[in-house]
mmCIF file of N, CA and C in Angstrom:
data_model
loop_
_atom_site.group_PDB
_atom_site.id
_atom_site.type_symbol
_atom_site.label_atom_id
_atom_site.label_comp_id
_atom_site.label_asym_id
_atom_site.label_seq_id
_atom_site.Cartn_x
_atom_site.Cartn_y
_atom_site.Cartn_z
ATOM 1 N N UNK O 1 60.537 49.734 -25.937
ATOM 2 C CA UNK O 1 59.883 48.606 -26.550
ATOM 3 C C UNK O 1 59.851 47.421 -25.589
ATOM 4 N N UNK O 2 61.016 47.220 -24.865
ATOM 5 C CA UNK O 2 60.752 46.130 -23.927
ATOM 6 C C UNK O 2 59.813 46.059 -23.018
ATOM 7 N N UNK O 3 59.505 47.545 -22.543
ATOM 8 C CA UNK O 3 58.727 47.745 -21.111
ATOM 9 C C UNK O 3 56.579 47.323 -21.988
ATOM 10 N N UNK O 4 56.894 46.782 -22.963
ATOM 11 C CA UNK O 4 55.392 46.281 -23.662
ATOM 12 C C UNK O 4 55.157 45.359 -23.138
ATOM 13 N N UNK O 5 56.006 44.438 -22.545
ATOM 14 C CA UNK O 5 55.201 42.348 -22.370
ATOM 15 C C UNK O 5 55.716 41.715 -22.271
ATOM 16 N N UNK O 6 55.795 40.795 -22.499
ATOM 17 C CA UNK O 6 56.090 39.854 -23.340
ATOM 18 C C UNK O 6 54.762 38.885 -24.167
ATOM 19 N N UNK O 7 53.563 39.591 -24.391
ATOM 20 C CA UNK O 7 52.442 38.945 -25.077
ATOM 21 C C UNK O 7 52.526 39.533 -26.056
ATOM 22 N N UNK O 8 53.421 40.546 -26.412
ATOM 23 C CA UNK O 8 53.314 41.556 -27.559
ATOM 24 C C UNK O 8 54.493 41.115 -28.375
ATOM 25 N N UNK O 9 54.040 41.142 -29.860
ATOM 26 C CA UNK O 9 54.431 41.076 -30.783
ATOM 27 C C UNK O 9 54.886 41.917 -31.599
ATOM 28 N N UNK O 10 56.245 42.221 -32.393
ATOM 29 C CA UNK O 10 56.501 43.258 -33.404
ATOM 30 C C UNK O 10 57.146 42.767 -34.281
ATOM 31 N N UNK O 11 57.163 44.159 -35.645
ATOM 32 C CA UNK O 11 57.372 42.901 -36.299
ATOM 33 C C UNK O 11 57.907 44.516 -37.093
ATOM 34 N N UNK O 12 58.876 44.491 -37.476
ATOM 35 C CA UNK O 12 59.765 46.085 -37.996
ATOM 36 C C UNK O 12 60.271 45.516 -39.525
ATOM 37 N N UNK O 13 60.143 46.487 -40.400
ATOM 38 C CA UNK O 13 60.509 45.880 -41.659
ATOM 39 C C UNK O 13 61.209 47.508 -42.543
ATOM 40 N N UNK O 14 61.982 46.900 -42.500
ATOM 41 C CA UNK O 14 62.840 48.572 -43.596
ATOM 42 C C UNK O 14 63.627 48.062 -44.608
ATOM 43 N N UNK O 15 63.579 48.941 -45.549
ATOM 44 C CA UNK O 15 64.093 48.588 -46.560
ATOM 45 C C UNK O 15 65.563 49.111 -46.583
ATOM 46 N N UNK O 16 65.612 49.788 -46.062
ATOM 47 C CA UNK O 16 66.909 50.606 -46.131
ATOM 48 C C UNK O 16 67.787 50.550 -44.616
ATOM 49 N N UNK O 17 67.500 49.899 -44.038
ATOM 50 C CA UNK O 17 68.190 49.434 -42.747
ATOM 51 C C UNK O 17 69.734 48.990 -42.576
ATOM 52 N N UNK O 18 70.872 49.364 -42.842
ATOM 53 C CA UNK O 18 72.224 48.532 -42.804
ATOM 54 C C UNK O 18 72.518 47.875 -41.653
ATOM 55 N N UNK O 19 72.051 48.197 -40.665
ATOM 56 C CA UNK O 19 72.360 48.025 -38.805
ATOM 57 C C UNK O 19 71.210 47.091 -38.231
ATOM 58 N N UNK O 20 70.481 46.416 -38.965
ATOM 59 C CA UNK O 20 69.225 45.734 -38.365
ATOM 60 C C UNK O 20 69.857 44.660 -36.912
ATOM 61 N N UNK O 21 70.570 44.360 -37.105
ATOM 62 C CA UNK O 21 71.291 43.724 -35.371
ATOM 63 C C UNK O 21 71.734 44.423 -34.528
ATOM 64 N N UNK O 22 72.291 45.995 -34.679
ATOM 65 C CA UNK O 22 71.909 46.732 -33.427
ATOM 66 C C UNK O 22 70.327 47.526 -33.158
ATOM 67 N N UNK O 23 69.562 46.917 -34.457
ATOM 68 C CA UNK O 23 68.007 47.426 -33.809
ATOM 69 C C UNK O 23 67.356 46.554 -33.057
ATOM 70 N N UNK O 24 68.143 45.091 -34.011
ATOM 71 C CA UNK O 24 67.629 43.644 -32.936
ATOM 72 C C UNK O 24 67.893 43.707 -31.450
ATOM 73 N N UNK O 25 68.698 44.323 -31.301
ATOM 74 C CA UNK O 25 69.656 44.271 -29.839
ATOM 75 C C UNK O 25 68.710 45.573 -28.936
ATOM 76 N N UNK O 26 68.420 46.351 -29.421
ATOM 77 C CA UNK O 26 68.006 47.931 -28.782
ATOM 78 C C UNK O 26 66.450 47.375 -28.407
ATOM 79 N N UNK O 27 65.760 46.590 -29.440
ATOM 80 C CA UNK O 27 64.527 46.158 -29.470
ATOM 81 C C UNK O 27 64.214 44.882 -28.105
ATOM 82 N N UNK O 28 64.955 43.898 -28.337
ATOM 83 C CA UNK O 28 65.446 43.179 -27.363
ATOM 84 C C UNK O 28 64.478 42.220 -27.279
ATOM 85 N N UNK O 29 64.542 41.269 -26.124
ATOM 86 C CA UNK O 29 63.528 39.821 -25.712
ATOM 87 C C UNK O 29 64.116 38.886 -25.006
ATOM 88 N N UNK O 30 63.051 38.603 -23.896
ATOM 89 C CA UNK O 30 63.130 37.506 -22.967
ATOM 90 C C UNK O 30 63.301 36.284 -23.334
ATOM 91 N N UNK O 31 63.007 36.083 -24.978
ATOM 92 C CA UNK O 31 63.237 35.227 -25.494
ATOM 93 C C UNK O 31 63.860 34.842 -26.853
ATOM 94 N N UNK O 32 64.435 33.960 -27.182
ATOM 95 C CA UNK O 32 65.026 33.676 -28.450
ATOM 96 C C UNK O 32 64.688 33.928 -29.836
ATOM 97 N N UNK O 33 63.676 34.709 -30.038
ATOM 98 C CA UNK O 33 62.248 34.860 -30.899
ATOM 99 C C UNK O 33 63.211 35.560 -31.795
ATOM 100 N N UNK O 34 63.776 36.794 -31.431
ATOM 101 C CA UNK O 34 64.149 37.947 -32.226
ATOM 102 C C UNK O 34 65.272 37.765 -32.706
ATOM 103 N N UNK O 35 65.148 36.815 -34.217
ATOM 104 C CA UNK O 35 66.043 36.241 -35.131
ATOM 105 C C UNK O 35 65.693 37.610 -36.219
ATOM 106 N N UNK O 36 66.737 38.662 -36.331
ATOM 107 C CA UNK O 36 66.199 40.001 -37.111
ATOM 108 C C UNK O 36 66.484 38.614 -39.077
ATOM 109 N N UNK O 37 66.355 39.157 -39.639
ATOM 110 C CA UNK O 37 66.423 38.572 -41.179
ATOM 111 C C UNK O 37 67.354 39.734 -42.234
ATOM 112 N N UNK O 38 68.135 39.586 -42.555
ATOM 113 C CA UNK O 38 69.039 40.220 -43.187
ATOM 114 C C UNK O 38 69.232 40.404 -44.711
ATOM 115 N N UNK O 39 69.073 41.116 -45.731
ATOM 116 C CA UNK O 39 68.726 40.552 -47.171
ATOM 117 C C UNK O 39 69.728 41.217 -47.815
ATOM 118 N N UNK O 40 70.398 41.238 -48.725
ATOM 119 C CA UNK O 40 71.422 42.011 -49.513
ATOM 120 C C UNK O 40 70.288 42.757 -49.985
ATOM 121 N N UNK O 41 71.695 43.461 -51.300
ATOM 122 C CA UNK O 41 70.903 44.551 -52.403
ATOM 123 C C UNK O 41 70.589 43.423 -53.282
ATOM 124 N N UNK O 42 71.029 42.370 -53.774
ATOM 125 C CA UNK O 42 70.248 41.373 -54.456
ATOM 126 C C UNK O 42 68.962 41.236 -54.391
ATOM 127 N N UNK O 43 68.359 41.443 -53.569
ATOM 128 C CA UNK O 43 67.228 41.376 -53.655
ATOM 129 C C UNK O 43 66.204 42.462 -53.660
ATOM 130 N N UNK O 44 66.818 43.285 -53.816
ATOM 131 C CA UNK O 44 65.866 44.625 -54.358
ATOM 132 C C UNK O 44 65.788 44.498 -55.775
ATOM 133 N N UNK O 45 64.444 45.106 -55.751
ATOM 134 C CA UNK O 45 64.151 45.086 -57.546
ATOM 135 C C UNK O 45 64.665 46.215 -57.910
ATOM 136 N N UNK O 46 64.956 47.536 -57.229
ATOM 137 C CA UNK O 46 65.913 48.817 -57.727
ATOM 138 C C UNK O 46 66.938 48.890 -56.974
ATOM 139 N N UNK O 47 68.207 49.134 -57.784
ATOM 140 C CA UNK O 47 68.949 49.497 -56.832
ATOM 141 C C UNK O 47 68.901 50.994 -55.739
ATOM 142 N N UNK O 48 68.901 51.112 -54.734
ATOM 143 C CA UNK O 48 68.771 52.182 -53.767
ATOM 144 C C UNK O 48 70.373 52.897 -53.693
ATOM 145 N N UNK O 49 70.312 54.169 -54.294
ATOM 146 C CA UNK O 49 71.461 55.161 -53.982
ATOM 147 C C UNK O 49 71.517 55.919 -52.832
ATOM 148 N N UNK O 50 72.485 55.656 -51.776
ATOM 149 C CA UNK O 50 72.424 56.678 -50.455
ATOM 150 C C UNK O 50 73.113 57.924 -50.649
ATOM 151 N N UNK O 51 73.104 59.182 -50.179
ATOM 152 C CA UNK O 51 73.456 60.553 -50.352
ATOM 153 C C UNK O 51 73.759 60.522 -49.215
ATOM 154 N N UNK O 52 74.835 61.321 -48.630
ATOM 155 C CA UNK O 52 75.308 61.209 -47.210
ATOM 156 C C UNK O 52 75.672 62.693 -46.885
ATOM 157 N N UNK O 53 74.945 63.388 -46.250
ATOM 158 C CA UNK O 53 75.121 65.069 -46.254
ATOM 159 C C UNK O 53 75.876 65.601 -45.390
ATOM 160 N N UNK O 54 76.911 66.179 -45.050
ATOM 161 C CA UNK O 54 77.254 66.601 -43.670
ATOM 162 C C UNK O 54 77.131 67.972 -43.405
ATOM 163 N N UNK O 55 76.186 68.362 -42.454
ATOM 164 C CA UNK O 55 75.983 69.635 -41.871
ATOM 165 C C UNK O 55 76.544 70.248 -40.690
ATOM 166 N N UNK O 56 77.436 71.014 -40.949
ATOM 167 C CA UNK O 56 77.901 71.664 -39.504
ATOM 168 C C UNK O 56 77.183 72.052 -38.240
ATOM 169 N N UNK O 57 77.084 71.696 -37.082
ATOM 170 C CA UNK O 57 76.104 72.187 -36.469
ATOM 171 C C UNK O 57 76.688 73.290 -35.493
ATOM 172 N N UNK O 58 75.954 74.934 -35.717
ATOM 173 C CA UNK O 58 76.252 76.006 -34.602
ATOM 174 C C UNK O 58 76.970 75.303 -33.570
ATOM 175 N N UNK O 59 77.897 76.143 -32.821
ATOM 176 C CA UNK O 59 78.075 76.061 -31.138
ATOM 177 C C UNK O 59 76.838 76.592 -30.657
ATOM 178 N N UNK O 60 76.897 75.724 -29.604
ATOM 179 C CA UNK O 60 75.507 76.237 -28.238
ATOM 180 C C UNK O 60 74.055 75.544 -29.278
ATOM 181 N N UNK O 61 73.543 75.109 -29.990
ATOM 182 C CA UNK O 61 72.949 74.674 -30.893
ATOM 183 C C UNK O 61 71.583 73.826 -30.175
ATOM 184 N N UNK O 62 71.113 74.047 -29.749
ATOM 185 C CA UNK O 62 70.185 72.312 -29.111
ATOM 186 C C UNK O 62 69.945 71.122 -30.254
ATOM 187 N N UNK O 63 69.457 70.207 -30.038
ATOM 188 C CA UNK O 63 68.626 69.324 -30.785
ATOM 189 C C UNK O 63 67.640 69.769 -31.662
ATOM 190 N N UNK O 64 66.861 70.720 -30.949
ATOM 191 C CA UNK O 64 65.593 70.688 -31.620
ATOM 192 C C UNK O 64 65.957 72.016 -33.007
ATOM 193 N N UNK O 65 67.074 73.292 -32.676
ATOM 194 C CA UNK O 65 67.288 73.743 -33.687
ATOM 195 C C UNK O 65 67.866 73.336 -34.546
ATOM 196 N N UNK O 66 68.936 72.408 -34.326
ATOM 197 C CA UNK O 66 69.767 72.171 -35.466
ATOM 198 C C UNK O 66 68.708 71.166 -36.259
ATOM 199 N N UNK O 67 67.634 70.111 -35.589
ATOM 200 C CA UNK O 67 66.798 69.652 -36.619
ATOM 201 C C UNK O 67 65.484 70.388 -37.501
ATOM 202 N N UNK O 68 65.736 71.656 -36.945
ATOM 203 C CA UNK O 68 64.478 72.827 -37.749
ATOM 204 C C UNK O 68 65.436 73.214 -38.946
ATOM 205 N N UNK O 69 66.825 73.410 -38.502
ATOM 206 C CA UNK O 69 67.725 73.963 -39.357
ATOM 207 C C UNK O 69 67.965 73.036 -40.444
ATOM 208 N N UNK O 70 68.073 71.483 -40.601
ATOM 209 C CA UNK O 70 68.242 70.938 -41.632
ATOM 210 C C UNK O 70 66.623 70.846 -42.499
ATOM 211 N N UNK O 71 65.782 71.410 -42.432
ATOM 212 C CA UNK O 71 64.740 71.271 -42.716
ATOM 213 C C UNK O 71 64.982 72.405 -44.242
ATOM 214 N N UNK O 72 65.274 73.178 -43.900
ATOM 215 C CA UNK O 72 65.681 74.671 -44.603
ATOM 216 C C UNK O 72 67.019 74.045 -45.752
ATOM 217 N N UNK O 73 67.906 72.830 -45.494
ATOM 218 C CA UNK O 73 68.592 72.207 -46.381
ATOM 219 C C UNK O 73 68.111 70.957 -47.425
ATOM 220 N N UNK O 74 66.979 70.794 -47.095
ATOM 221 C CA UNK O 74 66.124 69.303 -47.438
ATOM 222 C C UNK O 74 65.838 70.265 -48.970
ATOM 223 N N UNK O 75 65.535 70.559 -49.209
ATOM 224 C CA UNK O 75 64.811 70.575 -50.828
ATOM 225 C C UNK O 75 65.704 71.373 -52.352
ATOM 226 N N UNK O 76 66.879 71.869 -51.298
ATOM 227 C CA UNK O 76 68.192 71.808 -52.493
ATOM 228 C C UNK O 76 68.835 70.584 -52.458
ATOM 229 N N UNK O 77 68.812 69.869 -51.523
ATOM 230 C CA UNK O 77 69.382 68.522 -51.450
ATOM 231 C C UNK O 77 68.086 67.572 -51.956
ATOM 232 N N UNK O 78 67.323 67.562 -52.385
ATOM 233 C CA UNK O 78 66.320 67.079 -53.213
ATOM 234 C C UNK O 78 66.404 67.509 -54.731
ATOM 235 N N UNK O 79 66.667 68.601 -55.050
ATOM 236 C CA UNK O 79 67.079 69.631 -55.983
ATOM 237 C C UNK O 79 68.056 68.712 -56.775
ATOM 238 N N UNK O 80 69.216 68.277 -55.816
ATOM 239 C CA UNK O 80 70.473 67.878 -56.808
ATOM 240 C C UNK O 80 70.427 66.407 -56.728
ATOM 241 N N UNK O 81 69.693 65.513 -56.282
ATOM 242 C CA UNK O 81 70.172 64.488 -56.159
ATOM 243 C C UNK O 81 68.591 63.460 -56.552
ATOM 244 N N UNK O 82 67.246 64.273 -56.860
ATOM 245 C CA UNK O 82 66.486 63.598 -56.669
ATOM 246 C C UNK O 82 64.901 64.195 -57.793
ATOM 247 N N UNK O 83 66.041 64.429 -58.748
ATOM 248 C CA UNK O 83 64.755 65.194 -59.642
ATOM 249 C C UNK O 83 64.297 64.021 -60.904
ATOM 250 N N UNK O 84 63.198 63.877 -60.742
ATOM 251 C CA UNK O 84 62.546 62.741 -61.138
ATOM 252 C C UNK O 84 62.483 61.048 -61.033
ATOM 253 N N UNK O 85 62.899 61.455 -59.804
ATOM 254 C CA UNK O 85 63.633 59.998 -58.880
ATOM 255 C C UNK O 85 62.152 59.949 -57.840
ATOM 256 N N UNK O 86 61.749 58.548 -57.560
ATOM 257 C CA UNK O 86 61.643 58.652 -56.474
ATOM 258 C C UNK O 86 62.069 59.257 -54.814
ATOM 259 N N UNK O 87 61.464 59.747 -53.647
ATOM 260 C CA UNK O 87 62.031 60.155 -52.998
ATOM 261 C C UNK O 87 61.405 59.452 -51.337
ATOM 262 N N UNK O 88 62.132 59.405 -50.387
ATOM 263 C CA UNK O 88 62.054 59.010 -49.559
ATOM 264 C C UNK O 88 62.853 59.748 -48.049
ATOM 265 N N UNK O 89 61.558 60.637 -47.543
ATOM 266 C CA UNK O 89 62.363 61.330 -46.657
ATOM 267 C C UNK O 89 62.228 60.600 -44.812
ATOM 268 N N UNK O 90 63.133 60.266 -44.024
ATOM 269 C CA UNK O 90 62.931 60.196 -42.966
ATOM 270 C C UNK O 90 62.656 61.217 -41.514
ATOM 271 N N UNK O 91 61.827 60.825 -41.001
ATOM 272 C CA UNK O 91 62.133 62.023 -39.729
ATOM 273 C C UNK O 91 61.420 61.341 -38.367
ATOM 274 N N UNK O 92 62.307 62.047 -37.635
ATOM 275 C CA UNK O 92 61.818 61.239 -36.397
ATOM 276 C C UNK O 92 60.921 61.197 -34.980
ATOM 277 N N UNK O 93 60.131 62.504 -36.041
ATOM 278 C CA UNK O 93 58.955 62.606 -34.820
ATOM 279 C C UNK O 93 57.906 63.372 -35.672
ATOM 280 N N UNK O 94 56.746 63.000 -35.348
ATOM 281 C CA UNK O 94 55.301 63.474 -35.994
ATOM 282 C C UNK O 94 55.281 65.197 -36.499
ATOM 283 N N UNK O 95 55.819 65.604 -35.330
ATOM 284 C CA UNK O 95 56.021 67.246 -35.514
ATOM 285 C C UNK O 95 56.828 67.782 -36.600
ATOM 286 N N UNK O 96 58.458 66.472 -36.480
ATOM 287 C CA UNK O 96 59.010 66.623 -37.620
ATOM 288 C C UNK O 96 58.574 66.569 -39.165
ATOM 289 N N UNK O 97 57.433 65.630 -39.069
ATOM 290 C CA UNK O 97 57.126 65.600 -40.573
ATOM 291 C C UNK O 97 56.500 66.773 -40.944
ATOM 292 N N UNK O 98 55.184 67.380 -39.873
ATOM 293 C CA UNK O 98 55.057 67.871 -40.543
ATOM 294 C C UNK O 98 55.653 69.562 -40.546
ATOM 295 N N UNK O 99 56.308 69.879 -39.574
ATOM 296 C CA UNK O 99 57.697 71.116 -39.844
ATOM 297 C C UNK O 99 58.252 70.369 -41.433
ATOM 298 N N UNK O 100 58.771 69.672 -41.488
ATOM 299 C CA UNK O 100 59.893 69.078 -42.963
ATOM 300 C C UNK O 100 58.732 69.567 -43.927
ATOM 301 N N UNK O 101 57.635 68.873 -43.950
ATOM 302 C CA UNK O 101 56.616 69.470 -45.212
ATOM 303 C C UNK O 101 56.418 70.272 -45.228
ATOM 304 N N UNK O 102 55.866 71.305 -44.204
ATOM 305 C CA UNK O 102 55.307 72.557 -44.853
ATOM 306 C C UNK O 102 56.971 73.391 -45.421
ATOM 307 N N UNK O 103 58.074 73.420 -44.651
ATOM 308 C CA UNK O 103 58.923 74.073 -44.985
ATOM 309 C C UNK O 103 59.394 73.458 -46.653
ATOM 310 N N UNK O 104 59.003 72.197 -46.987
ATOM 311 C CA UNK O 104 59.399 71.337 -48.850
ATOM 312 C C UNK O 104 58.322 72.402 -49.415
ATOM 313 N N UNK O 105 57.089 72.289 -48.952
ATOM 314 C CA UNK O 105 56.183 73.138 -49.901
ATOM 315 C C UNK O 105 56.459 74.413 -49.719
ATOM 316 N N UNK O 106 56.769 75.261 -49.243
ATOM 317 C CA UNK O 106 57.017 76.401 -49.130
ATOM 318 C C UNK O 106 58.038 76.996 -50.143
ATOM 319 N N UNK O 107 59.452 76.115 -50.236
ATOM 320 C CA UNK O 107 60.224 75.748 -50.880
ATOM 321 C C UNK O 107 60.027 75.359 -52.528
ATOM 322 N N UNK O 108 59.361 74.460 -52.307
ATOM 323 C CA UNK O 108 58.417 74.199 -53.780
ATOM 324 C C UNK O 108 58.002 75.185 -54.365
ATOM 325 N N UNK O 109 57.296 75.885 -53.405
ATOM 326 C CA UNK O 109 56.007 77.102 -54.180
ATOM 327 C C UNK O 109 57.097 78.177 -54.692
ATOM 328 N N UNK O 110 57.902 78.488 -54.219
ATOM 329 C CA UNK O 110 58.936 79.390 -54.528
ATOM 330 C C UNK O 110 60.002 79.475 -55.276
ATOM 331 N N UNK O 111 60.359 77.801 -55.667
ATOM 332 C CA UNK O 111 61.198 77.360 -56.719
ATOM 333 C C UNK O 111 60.395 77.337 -58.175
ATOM 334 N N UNK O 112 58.756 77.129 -58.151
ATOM 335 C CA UNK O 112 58.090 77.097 -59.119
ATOM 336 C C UNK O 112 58.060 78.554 -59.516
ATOM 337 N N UNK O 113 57.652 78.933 -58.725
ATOM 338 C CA UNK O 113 57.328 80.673 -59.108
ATOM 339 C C UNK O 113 58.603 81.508 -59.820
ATOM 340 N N UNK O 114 59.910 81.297 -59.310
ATOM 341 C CA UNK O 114 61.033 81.052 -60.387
ATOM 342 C C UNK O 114 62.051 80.667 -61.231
ATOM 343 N N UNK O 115 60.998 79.543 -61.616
ATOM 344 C CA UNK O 115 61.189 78.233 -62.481
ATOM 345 C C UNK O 115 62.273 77.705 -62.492
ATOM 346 N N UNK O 116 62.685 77.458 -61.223
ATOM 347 C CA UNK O 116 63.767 76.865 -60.782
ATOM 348 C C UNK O 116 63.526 75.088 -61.008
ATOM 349 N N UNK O 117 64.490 74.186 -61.171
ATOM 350 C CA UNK O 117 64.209 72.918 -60.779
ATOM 351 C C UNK O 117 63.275 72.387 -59.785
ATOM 352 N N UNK O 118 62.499 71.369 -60.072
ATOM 353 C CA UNK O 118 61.355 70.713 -59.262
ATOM 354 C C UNK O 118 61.712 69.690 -59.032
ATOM 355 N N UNK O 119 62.368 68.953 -57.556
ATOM 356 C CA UNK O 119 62.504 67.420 -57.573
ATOM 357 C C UNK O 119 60.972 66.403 -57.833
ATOM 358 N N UNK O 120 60.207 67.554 -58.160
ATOM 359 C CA UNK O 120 58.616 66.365 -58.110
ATOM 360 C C UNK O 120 57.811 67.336 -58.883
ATOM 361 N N UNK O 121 56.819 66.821 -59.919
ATOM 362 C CA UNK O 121 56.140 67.462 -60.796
ATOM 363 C C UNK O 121 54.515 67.578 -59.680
ATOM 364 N N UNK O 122 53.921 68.028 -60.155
ATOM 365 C CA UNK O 122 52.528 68.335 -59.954
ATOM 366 C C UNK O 122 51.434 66.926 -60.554
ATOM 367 N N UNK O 123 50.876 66.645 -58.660
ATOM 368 C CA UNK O 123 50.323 65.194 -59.515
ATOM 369 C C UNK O 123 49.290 65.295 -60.130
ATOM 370 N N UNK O 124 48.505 64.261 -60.852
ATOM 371 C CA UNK O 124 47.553 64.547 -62.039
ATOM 372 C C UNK O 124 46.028 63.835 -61.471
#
């Protein structure tokens, strides 16, 4: 992000951020500008519940499998924690989303077929 300018402008907004001053810091500036803004849960109109999963990862494992591999854990962990809830999944690269989706629908199609729990109904 630094190697952009300094004519360039950003402007990052998350709702779910706890660490926004080590993103301020990673993000960085030549100048005094990057005052990040900090808000409690007060000011959410819902409260936001975090789920915190821990997955073992293989020995010898790379990056890129162990993140195909949690893909294959995403929709029982949707299953128990997120059935008729809003949902909000992160991932951190374009490819990832759409590997994470087709493997949710796949998942989906197969939990429907034996009428297993649906974290999400069929939209109208």
């Amino acid at each position: 992000m630094r190697t952009r300018g300094s004519s360039v402008r950003f402007l990052f907004v998350s709702a779910t951020v706890p660490n926004i001053q080590d993103i301020a810091a990673w993000i960085g500036s030549n100048r005094q500008l990057n005052m990040p803004a900090k808000f409690g849960e007060e000011f959410r109109p819902c409260k936001l519940t975090r789920f915190v999963i821990g997955v073992p990862r293989s020995k010898g494992q790379n990056d890129f499998a162990f993140s195909k591999s949690l893909d294959y854990k995403l929709f029982r962990a949707l299953q128990q924690h997120s059935v008729g809830k809003p949902i909000m999944i992160f991932c951190s690269t374009r490819k990832g989303v759409f590997t994470a989706a087709e493997q949710l629908m796949k998942d989906y199609l197969k939990a429907e077929k034996g009428r297993k729990s649906l974290p999400w109904s069929h939209s109208k």
